[in-house]
Tab-separated table of C-alpha atoms in Angstrom:
chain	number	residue	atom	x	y	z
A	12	UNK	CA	-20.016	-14.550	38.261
A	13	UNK	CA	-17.017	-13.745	36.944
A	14	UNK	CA	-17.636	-16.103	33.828
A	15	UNK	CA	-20.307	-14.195	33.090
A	16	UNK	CA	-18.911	-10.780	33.525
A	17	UNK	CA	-16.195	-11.889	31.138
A	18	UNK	CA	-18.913	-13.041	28.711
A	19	UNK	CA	-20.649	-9.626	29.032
A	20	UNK	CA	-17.420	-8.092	27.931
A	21	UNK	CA	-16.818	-10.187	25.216
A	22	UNK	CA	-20.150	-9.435	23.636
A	23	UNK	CA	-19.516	-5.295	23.726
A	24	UNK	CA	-15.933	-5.316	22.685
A	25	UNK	CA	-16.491	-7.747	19.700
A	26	UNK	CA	-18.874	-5.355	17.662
A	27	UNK	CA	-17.032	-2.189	19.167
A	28	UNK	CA	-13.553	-4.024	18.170
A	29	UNK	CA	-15.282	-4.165	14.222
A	30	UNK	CA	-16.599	-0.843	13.963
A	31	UNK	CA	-13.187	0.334	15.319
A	32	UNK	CA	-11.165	-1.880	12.973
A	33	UNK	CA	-12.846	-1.775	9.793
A	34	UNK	CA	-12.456	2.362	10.317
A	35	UNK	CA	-8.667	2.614	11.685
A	36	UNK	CA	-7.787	-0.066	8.632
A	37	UNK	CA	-9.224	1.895	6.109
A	38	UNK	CA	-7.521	4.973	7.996
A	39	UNK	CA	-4.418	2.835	7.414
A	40	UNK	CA	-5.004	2.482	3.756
A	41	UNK	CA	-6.786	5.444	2.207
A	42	UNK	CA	-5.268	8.549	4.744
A	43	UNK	CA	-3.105	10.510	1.275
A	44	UNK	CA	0.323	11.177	2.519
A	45	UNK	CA	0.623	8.143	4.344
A	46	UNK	CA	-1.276	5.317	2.714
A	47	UNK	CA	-1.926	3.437	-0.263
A	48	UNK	CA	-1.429	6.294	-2.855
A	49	UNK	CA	1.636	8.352	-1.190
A	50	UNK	CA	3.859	6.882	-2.650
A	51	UNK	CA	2.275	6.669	-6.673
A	52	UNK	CA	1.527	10.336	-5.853
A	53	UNK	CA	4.683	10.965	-5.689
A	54	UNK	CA	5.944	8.751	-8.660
A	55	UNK	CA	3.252	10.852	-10.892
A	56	UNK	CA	4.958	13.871	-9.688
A	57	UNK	CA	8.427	12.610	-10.307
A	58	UNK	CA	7.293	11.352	-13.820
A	59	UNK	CA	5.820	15.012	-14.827
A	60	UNK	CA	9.212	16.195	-14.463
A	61	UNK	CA	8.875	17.658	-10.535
A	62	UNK	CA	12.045	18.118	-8.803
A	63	UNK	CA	12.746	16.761	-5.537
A	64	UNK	CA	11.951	20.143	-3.587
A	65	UNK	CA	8.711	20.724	-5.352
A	66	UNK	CA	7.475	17.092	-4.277
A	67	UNK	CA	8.494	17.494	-1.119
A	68	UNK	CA	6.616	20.590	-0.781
A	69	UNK	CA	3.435	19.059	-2.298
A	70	UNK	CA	4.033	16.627	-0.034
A	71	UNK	CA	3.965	19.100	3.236
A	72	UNK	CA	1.343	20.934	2.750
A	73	UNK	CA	-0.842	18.130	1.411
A	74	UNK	CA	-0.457	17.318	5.071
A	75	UNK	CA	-1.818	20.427	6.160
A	76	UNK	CA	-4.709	19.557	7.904
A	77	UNK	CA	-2.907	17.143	10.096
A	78	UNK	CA	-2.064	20.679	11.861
A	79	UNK	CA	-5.599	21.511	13.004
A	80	UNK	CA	-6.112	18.158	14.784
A	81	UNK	CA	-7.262	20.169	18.168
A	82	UNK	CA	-9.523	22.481	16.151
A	83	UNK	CA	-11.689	19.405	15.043
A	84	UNK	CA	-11.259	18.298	18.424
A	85	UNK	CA	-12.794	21.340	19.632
A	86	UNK	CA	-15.537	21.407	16.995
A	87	UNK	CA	-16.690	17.477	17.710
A	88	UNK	CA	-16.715	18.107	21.682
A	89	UNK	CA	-18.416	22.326	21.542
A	90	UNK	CA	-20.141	22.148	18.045
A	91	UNK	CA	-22.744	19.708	17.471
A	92	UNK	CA	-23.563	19.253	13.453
A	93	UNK	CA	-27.628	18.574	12.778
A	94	UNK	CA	-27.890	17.564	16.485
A	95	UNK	CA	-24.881	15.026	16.666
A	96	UNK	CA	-21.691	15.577	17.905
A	97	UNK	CA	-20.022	12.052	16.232
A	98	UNK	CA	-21.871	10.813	13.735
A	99	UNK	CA	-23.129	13.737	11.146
A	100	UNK	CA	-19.055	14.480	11.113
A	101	UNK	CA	-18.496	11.151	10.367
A	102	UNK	CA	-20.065	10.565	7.701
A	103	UNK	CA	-19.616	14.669	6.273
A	104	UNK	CA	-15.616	13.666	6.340
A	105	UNK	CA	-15.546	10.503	5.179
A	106	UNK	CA	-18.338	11.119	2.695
A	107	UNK	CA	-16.468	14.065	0.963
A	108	UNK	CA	-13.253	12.371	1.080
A	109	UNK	CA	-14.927	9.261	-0.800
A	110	UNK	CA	-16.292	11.675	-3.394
A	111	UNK	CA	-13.113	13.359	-4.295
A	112	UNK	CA	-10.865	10.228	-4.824
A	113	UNK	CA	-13.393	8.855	-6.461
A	114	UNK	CA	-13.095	11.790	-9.011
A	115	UNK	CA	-9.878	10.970	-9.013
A	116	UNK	CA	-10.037	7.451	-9.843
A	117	UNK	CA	-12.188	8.558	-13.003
A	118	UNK	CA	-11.160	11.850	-14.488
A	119	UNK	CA	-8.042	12.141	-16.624
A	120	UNK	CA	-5.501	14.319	-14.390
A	121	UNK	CA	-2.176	15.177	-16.641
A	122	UNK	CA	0.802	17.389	-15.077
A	123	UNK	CA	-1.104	20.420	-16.313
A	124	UNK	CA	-3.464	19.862	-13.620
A	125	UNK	CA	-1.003	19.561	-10.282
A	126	UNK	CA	-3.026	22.406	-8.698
A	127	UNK	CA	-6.368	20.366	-9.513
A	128	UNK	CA	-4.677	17.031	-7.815
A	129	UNK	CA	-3.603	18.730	-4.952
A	130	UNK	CA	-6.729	20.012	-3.941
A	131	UNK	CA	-8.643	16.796	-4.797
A	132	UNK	CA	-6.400	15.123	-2.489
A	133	UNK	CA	-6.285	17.948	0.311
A	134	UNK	CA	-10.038	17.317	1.076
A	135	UNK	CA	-9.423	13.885	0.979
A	136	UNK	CA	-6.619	14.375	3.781
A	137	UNK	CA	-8.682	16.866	5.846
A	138	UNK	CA	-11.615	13.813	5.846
A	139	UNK	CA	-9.471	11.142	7.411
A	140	UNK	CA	-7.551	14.004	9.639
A	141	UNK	CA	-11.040	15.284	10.560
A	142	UNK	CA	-12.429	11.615	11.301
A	143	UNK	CA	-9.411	10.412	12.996
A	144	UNK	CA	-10.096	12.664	15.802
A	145	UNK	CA	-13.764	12.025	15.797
A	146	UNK	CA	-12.908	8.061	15.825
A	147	UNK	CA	-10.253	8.782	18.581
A	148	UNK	CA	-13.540	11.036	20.917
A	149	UNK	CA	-16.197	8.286	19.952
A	150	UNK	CA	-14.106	5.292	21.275
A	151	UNK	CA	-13.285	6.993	24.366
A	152	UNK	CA	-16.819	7.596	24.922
A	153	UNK	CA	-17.716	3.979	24.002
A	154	UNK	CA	-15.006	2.090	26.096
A	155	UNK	CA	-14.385	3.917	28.610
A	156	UNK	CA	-17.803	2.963	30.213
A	157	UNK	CA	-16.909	-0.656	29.241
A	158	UNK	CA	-13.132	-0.645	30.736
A	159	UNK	CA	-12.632	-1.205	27.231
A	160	UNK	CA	-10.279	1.634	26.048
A	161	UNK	CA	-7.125	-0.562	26.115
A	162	UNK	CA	-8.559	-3.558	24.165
A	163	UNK	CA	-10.155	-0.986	21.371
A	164	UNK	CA	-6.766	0.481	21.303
A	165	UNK	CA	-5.330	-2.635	20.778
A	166	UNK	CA	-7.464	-2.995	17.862
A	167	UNK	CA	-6.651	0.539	16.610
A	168	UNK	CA	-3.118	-0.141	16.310
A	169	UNK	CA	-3.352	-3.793	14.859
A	170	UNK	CA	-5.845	-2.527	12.030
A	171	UNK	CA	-3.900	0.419	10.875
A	172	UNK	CA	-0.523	-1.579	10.565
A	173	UNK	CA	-2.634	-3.911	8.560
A	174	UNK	CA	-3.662	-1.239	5.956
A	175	UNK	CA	-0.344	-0.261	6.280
A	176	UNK	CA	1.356	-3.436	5.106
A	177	UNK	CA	-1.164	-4.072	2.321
A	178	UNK	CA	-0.474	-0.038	1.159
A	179	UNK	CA	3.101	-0.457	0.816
A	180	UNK	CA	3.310	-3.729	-0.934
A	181	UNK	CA	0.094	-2.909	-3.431
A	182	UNK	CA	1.317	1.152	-3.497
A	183	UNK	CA	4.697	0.633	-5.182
A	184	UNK	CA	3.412	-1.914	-7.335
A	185	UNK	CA	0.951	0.520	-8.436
A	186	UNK	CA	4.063	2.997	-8.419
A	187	UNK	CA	5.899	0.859	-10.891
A	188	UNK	CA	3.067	0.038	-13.074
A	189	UNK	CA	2.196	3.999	-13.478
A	190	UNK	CA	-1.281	3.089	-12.037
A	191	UNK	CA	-2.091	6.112	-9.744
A	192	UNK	CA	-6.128	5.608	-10.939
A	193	UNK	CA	-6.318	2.379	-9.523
A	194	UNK	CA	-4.982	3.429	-6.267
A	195	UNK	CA	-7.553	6.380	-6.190
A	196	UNK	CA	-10.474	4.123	-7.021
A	197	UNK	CA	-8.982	1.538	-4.045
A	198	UNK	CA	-9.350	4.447	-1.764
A	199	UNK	CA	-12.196	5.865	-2.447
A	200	UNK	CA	-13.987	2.971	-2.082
A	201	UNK	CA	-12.386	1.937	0.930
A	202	UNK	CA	-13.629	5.659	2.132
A	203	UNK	CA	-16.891	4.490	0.697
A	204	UNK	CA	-17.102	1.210	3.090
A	205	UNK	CA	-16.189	3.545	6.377
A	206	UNK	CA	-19.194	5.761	5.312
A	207	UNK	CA	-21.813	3.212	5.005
A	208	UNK	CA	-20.270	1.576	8.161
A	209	UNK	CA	-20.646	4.848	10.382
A	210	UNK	CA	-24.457	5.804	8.657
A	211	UNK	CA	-25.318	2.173	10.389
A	212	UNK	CA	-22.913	1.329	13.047
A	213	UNK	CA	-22.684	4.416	14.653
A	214	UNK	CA	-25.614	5.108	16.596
A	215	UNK	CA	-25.765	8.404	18.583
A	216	UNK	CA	-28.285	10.010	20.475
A	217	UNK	CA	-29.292	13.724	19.621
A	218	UNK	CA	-27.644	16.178	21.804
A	219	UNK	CA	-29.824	19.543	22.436
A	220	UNK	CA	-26.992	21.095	23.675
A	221	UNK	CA	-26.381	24.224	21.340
A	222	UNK	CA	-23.000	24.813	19.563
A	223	UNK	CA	-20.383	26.899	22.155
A	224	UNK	CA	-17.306	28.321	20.138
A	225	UNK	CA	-16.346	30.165	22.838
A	226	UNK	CA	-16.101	26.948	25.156
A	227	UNK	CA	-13.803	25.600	22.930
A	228	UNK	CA	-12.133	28.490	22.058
A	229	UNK	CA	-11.346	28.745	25.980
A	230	UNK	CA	-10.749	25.130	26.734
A	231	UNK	CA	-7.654	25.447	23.569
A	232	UNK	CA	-7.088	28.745	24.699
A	233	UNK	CA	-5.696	27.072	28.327
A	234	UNK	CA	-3.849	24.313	27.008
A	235	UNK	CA	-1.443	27.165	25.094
A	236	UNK	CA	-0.766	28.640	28.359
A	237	UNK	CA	0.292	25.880	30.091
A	238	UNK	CA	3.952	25.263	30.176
A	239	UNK	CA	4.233	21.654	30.460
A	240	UNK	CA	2.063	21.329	26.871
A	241	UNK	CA	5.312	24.117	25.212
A	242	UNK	CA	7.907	21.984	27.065
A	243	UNK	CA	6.468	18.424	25.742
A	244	UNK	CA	5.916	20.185	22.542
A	245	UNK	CA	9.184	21.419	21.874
A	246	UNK	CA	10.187	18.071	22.741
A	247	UNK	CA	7.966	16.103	20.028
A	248	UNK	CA	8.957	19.042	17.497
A	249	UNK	CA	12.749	18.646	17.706
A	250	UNK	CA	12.187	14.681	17.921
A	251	UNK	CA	10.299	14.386	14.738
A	252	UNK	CA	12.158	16.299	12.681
A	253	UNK	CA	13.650	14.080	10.296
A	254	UNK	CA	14.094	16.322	6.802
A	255	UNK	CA	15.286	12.600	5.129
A	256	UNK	CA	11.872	11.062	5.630
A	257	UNK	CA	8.779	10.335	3.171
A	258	UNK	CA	9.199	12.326	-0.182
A	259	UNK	CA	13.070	12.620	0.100
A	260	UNK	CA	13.750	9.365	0.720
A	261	UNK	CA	11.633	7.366	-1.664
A	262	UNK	CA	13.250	9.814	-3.925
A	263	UNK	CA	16.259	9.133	-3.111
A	264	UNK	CA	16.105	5.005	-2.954
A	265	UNK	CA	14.297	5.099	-6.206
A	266	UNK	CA	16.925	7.544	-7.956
A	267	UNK	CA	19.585	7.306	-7.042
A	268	UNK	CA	20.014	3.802	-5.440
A	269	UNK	CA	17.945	2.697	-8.502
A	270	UNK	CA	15.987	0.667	-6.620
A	271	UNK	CA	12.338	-0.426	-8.025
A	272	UNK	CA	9.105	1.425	-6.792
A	273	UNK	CA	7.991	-2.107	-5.785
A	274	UNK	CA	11.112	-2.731	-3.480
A	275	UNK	CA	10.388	0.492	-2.117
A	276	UNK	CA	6.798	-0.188	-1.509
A	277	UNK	CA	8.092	-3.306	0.287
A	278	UNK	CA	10.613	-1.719	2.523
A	279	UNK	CA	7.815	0.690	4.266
A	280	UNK	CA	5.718	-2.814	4.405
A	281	UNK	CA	8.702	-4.529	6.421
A	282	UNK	CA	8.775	-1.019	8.327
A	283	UNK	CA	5.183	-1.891	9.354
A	284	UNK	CA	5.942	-5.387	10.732
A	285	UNK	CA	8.861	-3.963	12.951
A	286	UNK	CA	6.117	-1.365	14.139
A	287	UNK	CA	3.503	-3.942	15.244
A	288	UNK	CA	6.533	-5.788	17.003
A	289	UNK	CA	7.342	-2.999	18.928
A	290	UNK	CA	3.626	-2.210	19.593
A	291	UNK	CA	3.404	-5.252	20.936
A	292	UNK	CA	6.485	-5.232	23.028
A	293	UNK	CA	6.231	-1.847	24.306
A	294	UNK	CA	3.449	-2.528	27.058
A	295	UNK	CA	5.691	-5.708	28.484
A	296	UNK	CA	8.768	-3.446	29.497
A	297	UNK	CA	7.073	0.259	29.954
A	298	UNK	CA	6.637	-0.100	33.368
A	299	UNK	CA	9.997	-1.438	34.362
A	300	UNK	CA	12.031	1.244	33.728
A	301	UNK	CA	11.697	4.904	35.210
A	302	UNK	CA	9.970	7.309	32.198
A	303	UNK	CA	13.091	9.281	32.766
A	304	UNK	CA	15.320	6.574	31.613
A	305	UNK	CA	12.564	6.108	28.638
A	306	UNK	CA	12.660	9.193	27.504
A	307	UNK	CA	16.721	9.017	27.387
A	308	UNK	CA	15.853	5.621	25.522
A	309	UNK	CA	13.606	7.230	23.104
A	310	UNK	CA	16.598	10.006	21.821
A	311	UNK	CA	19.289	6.917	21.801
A	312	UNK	CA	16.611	4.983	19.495
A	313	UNK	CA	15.265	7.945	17.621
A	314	UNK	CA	19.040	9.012	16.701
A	315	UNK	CA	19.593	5.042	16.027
A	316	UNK	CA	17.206	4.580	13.163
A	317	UNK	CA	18.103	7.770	11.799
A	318	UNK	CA	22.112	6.925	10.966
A	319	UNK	CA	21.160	3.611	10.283
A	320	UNK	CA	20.111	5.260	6.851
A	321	UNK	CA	24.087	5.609	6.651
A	322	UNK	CA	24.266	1.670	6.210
A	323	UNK	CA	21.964	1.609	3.151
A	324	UNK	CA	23.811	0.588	0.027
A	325	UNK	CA	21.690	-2.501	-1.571
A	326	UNK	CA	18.725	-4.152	-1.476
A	327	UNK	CA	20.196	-6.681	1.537
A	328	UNK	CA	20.778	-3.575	3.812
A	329	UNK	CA	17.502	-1.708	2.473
A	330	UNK	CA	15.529	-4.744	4.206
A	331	UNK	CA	17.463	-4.925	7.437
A	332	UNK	CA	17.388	-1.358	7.859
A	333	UNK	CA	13.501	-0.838	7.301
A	334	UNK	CA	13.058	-4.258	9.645
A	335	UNK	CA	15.240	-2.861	12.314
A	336	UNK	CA	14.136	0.864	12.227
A	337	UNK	CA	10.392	0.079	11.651
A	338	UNK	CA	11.198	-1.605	15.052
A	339	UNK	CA	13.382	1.163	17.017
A	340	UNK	CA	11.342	3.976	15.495
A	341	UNK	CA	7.889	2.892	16.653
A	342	UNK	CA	9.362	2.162	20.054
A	343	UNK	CA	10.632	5.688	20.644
A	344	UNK	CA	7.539	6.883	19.111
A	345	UNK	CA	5.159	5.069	21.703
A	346	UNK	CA	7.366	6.859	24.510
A	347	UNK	CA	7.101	9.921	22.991
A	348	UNK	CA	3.120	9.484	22.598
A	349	UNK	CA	3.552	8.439	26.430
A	350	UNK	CA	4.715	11.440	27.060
A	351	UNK	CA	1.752	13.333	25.360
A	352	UNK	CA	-0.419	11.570	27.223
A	353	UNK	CA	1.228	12.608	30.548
A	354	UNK	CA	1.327	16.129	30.128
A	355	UNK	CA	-2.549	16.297	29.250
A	356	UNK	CA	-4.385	17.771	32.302
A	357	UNK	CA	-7.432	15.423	32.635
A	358	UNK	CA	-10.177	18.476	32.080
A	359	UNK	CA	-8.668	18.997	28.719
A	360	UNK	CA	-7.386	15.731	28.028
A	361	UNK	CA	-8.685	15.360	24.456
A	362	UNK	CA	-7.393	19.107	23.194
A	363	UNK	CA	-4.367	19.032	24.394
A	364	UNK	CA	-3.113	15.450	23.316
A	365	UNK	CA	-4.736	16.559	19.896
A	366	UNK	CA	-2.995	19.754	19.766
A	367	UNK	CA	1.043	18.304	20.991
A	368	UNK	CA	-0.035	15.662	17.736
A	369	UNK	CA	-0.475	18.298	15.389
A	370	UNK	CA	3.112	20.091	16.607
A	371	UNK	CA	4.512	16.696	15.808
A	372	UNK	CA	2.858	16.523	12.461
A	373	UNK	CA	3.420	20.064	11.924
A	374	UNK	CA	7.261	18.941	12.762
A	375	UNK	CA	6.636	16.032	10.155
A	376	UNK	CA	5.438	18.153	6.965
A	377	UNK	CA	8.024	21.276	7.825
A	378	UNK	CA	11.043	18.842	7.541
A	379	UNK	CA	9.593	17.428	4.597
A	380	UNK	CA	9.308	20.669	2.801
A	381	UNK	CA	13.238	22.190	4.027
A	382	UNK	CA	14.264	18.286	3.068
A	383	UNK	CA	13.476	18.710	-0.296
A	384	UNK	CA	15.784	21.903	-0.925
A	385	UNK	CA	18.739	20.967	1.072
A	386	UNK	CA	19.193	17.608	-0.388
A	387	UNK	CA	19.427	19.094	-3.776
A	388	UNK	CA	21.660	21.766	-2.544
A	389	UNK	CA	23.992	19.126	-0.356
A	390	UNK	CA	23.828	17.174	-3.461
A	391	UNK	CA	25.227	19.650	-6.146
A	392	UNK	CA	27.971	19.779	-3.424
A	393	UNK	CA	29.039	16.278	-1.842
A	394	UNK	CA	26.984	14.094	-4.431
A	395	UNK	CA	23.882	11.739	-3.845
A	396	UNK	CA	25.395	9.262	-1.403
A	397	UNK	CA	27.607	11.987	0.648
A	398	UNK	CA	24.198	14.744	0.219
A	399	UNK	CA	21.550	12.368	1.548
A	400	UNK	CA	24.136	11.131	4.459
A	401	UNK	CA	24.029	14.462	5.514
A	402	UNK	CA	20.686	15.483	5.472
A	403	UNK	CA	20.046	12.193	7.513
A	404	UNK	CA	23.394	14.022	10.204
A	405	UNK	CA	20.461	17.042	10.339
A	406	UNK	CA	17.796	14.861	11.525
A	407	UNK	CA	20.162	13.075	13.614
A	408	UNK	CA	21.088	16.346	14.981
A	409	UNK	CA	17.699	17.365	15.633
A	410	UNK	CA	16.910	13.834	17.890
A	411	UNK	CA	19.819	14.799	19.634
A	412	UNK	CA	18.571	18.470	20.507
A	413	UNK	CA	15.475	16.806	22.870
A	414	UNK	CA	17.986	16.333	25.454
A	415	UNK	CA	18.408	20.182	25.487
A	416	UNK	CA	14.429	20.435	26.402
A	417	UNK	CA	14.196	17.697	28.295
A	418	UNK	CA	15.530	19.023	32.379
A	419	UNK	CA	12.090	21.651	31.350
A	420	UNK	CA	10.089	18.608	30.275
A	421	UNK	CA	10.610	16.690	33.569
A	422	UNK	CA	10.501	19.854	35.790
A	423	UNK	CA	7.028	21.058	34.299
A	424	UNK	CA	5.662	17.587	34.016
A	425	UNK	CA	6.451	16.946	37.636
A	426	UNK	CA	5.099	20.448	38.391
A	427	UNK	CA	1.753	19.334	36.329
A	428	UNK	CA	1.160	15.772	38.009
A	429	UNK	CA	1.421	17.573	41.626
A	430	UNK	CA	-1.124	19.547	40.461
A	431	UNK	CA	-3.475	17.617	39.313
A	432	UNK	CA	-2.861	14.760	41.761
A	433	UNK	CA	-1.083	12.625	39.011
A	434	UNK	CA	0.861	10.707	40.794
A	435	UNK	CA	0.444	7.495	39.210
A	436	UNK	CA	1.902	6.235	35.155
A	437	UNK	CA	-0.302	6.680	32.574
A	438	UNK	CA	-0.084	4.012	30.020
A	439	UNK	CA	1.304	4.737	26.838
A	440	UNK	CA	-0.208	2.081	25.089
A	441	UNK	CA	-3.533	3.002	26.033
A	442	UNK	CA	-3.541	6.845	25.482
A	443	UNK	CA	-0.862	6.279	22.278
A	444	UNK	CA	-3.499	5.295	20.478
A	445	UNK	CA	-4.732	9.328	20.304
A	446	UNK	CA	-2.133	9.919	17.698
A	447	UNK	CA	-1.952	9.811	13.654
C-alpha cells in the first residue's frame, strides 16, 4: 500500500515539478533587474555616459512593479480574466513580456532612446512580477491537495538558482562583449517557451464566479491594519536595505576595482552556488534553534555579508566574498521569509505574504536609488575605496536597526499565533518559496 501511494505521488509531482521548473528557471533568467540582462543593462547605461546615480535610479524604478505584488495577488484570487483566474494571466504577462524584449532584441536602441528602453523593459518586469505571483497561487492550489507544496518548492528554488548561475556567467560576458541584443533575444525567447508551456500545461477550469474588487479591496484592506504585518514589515524594510547592492556595486567592482564585466558576471554566479547551499542547509537546522535566536542569527549574518564588502581588494577576495556571502545572505534571507510566513493570518495568507514581499522589494529598489547619490557624494569626499566602505557602514547600520523592531515583532507575532491558534512552526522552507 504504501508502495503504491508513493508511486501515486511520484506520478503527480513529476509533471507538476516540470511545469514548475521550466517557469521559475526562466523566472531566474529573463526577470530584468535581476537576471540575464541586469547587468548588460547597466553596462549600456554606463557606456552612454550615465552616472552612477542615474543608473541606479533606472535601476529602482525599473523594479517598480515588484511593489504591487499583493495587488496582482488580489486581482488573480477576486478578478477572474475571460473566465480564468490562472491561466488567461499567465499567458497575458508572459505573452507581453515576450513581445517587448523581443522588440528589444531587434530594434536599434541608442542612448537617445533611454526613455524608450526603460519602458520596453518595465512591461517586461511587470510580466514576470505579475506571473510570479500567479505561479506562487497556482502551485499552492496544485500541491497542496497532493501534500506536495514542499517538494514543488523545492523545485522552485533549485530552478531559479539555475537560471541564476547561467545569467551571471553568460550576462557579463554579454556585458563585456557590448552584446545587450543578444541578451534581449535570450529572454524573450525564454519568455516565449513559459508562454507556450502555460497555453498547454496549464489546464484550468472556468470559474463563473464574477470579478469582486471590493473583496479584495477588503481582504488587503485588513492585512494593513494588522499590527503584526507593520511590525514584520518594518523589520524586512530596515533588513534589506543595503544602498551598496546591484547597480552600485557592479559599478563600483567594474570601475573602480577595474575588474572585467565577465568576473563580475561570475562573482553573482558563485553568489548563486552559496545560495543553493544555504537553501539546502536551512531546513536541516531551522527547527533546532528557537525562531527568536534565528531571528538574532539573521541580523548577525545580514550585518556579516554586508562588511565583508570591506575585505574586497582583488579578484582572490572578490570570489571568497561572493562564495561566503551568497551563503550567509540567503540564510538570513530564508529566516526573514520565515518570518513572513509566520505573521500571515491563514484567511489572508496569500495577500499578506505578497504584500510584506513587496515592502522588502520596495526596501530593495529605494536603497538602490539613495545608493547611487551618496556614493558619488562619499566619493568626492573620502575617495572610491574609503566612499563605497561607507556606504556599505549605512547598510550595515540599517541590519543593525532590526533589533530596534524586533521586542514589537515577537510581542505582535505571539499576540497573532494566540489568535489564530498558531501554536505550532511554520516552515520556512516551504512558505519561503512565496518570495521574489
Amino acid at each position: 500500500m504504501n508502495r503504491r501511494r508513493a508511486s501515486g505521488q511520484l506520478r503527480d509531482v513529476v509533471p507538476l515539478g516540470v511545469l514548475f521548473g521550466v517557469l521559475y528557471f526562466v523566472q531566474g533568467i529573463a526577470e530584468p533587474t535581476e537576471g540575464l540582462i541586469a547587468q548588460p543593462v547597466r553596462s549600456l547605461l554606463a557606456s552612454w555616459g550615465r552616472s552612477i546615480e542615474e543608473i541606479a535610479a533606472f535601476s529602482a524604478l525599473l523594479a517598480a512593479p515588484w511593489w504591487l505584488k499583493p495587488l496582482y495577488g488580489a486581482l488573480t484570487d477576486h478578478v477572474p480574466l475571460l473566465r480564468l483566474r490562472r491561466k488567461s494571466y499567465l499567458l497575458l504577462t508572459t505573452g507581453a513580456a515576450a513581445v517587448f524584449l523581443g522588440y528589444l532584441a531587434v530594434a536599434d536602441v541608442d542612448e537617445s532612446a533611454s526613455r524608450l528602453l526603460f519602458w520596453c523593459l518595465l512591461v517586461p518586469t511587470l510580466g514576470v512580477a505579475f506571473a510570479d505571483v500567479v505561479v506562487d497561487a497556482l502551485m499552492v492550489e496544485r500541491g497542496r491537495p497532493l501534500g506536495l507544496t514542499g517538494s514543488l518548492q523545492s523545485v522552485q528554488w533549485g530552478a531559479i538558482y539555475a537560471g541564476t548561475l547561467l545569467a551571471g556567467w553568460l550576462g557579463g560576458r554579454l556585458s563585456e562583449s557590448r552584446q545587450q541584443q543578444i541578451g534581449f533575444g535570450i529572454c524573450a525567447a525564454a519568455l516565449a517557451v513559459s508562454f507556450l508551456v502555460c497555453l498547454f500545461a496549464v489546464r484550468e477550469r472556468p470559474t463563473t464566479a464574477r470579478p469582486d474588487l471590493r473583496s479584495a479591496a477588503r481582504e488587503l484592506g485588513h492585512a494593513l491594519r494588522l499590527p503584526v504585518v507593520w511590525s514584520t514589515g518594518a523589520f524586512l524594510f530596515l533588513w534589506n536595505f543595503n544602498p551598496f547592492l546591484t547597480a552600485i556595486l557592479q559599478y563600483h567592482m567594474t570601475h573602480r576595482l577595474a575588474f572585467s564585466e565577465a568576473f563580475y558576471g561570475d562573482t553573482l554566479s558563485l553568489q548563486a552556488i552559496g545560495s543553493i547551499v544555504a537553501s539546502i542547509a536551512y531546513p536541516f537546522y531551522c527547527r533546532r534553534f528557537s525562531f527568536r535566536a534565528l531571528l538574532h542569527a539573521s541580523i548577525v549574518l545580514g550585518i556579516g555579508s554586508t562588511i565583508a564588502y570591506w575585505l574586497m581588494v582583488d579578484e582572490t577576495t572578490a570570489v571568497l566574498i561572493s562564495l561566503v556571502v551568497g551563503f550567509t545572505y540567503m540564510s538570513a534571507t530564508l529566516v526573514q521569509l520565515d518570518l513572513a510566513a509566520r505573521a500571515c493570518p491563514l484567511l489572508s495568507a496569500g495577500t499578506v505574504f505578497a504584500l510584506l514581499m513587496a515592502l522588502s522589494n520596495l526596501s530593495l529598489s529605494l536603497a538602490t536609488w539613495v545608493g547611487g547619490t551618496w556614493y558619488e557624494q562619499l566619493e568626492a569626499t573620502y575617495g572610491a575605496v574609503h566612499g563605497f566602505n561607507l556606504l556599505v557602514a549605512i547598510g550595515a547600520g540599517f541590519t543593525a536597526g532590526c533589533w530596534l523592531v524586533l521586542p514589537l515583532v515577537n510581542r505582535t507575532l505571539t499576540a497573532a499565533e494566540h489568535a489564530l491558534g498558531e501554536n505550532h512552526a511554520v516552515s520556512g522552507g516551504s512558505d519561503a518559496a512565496n518570495s521574489r
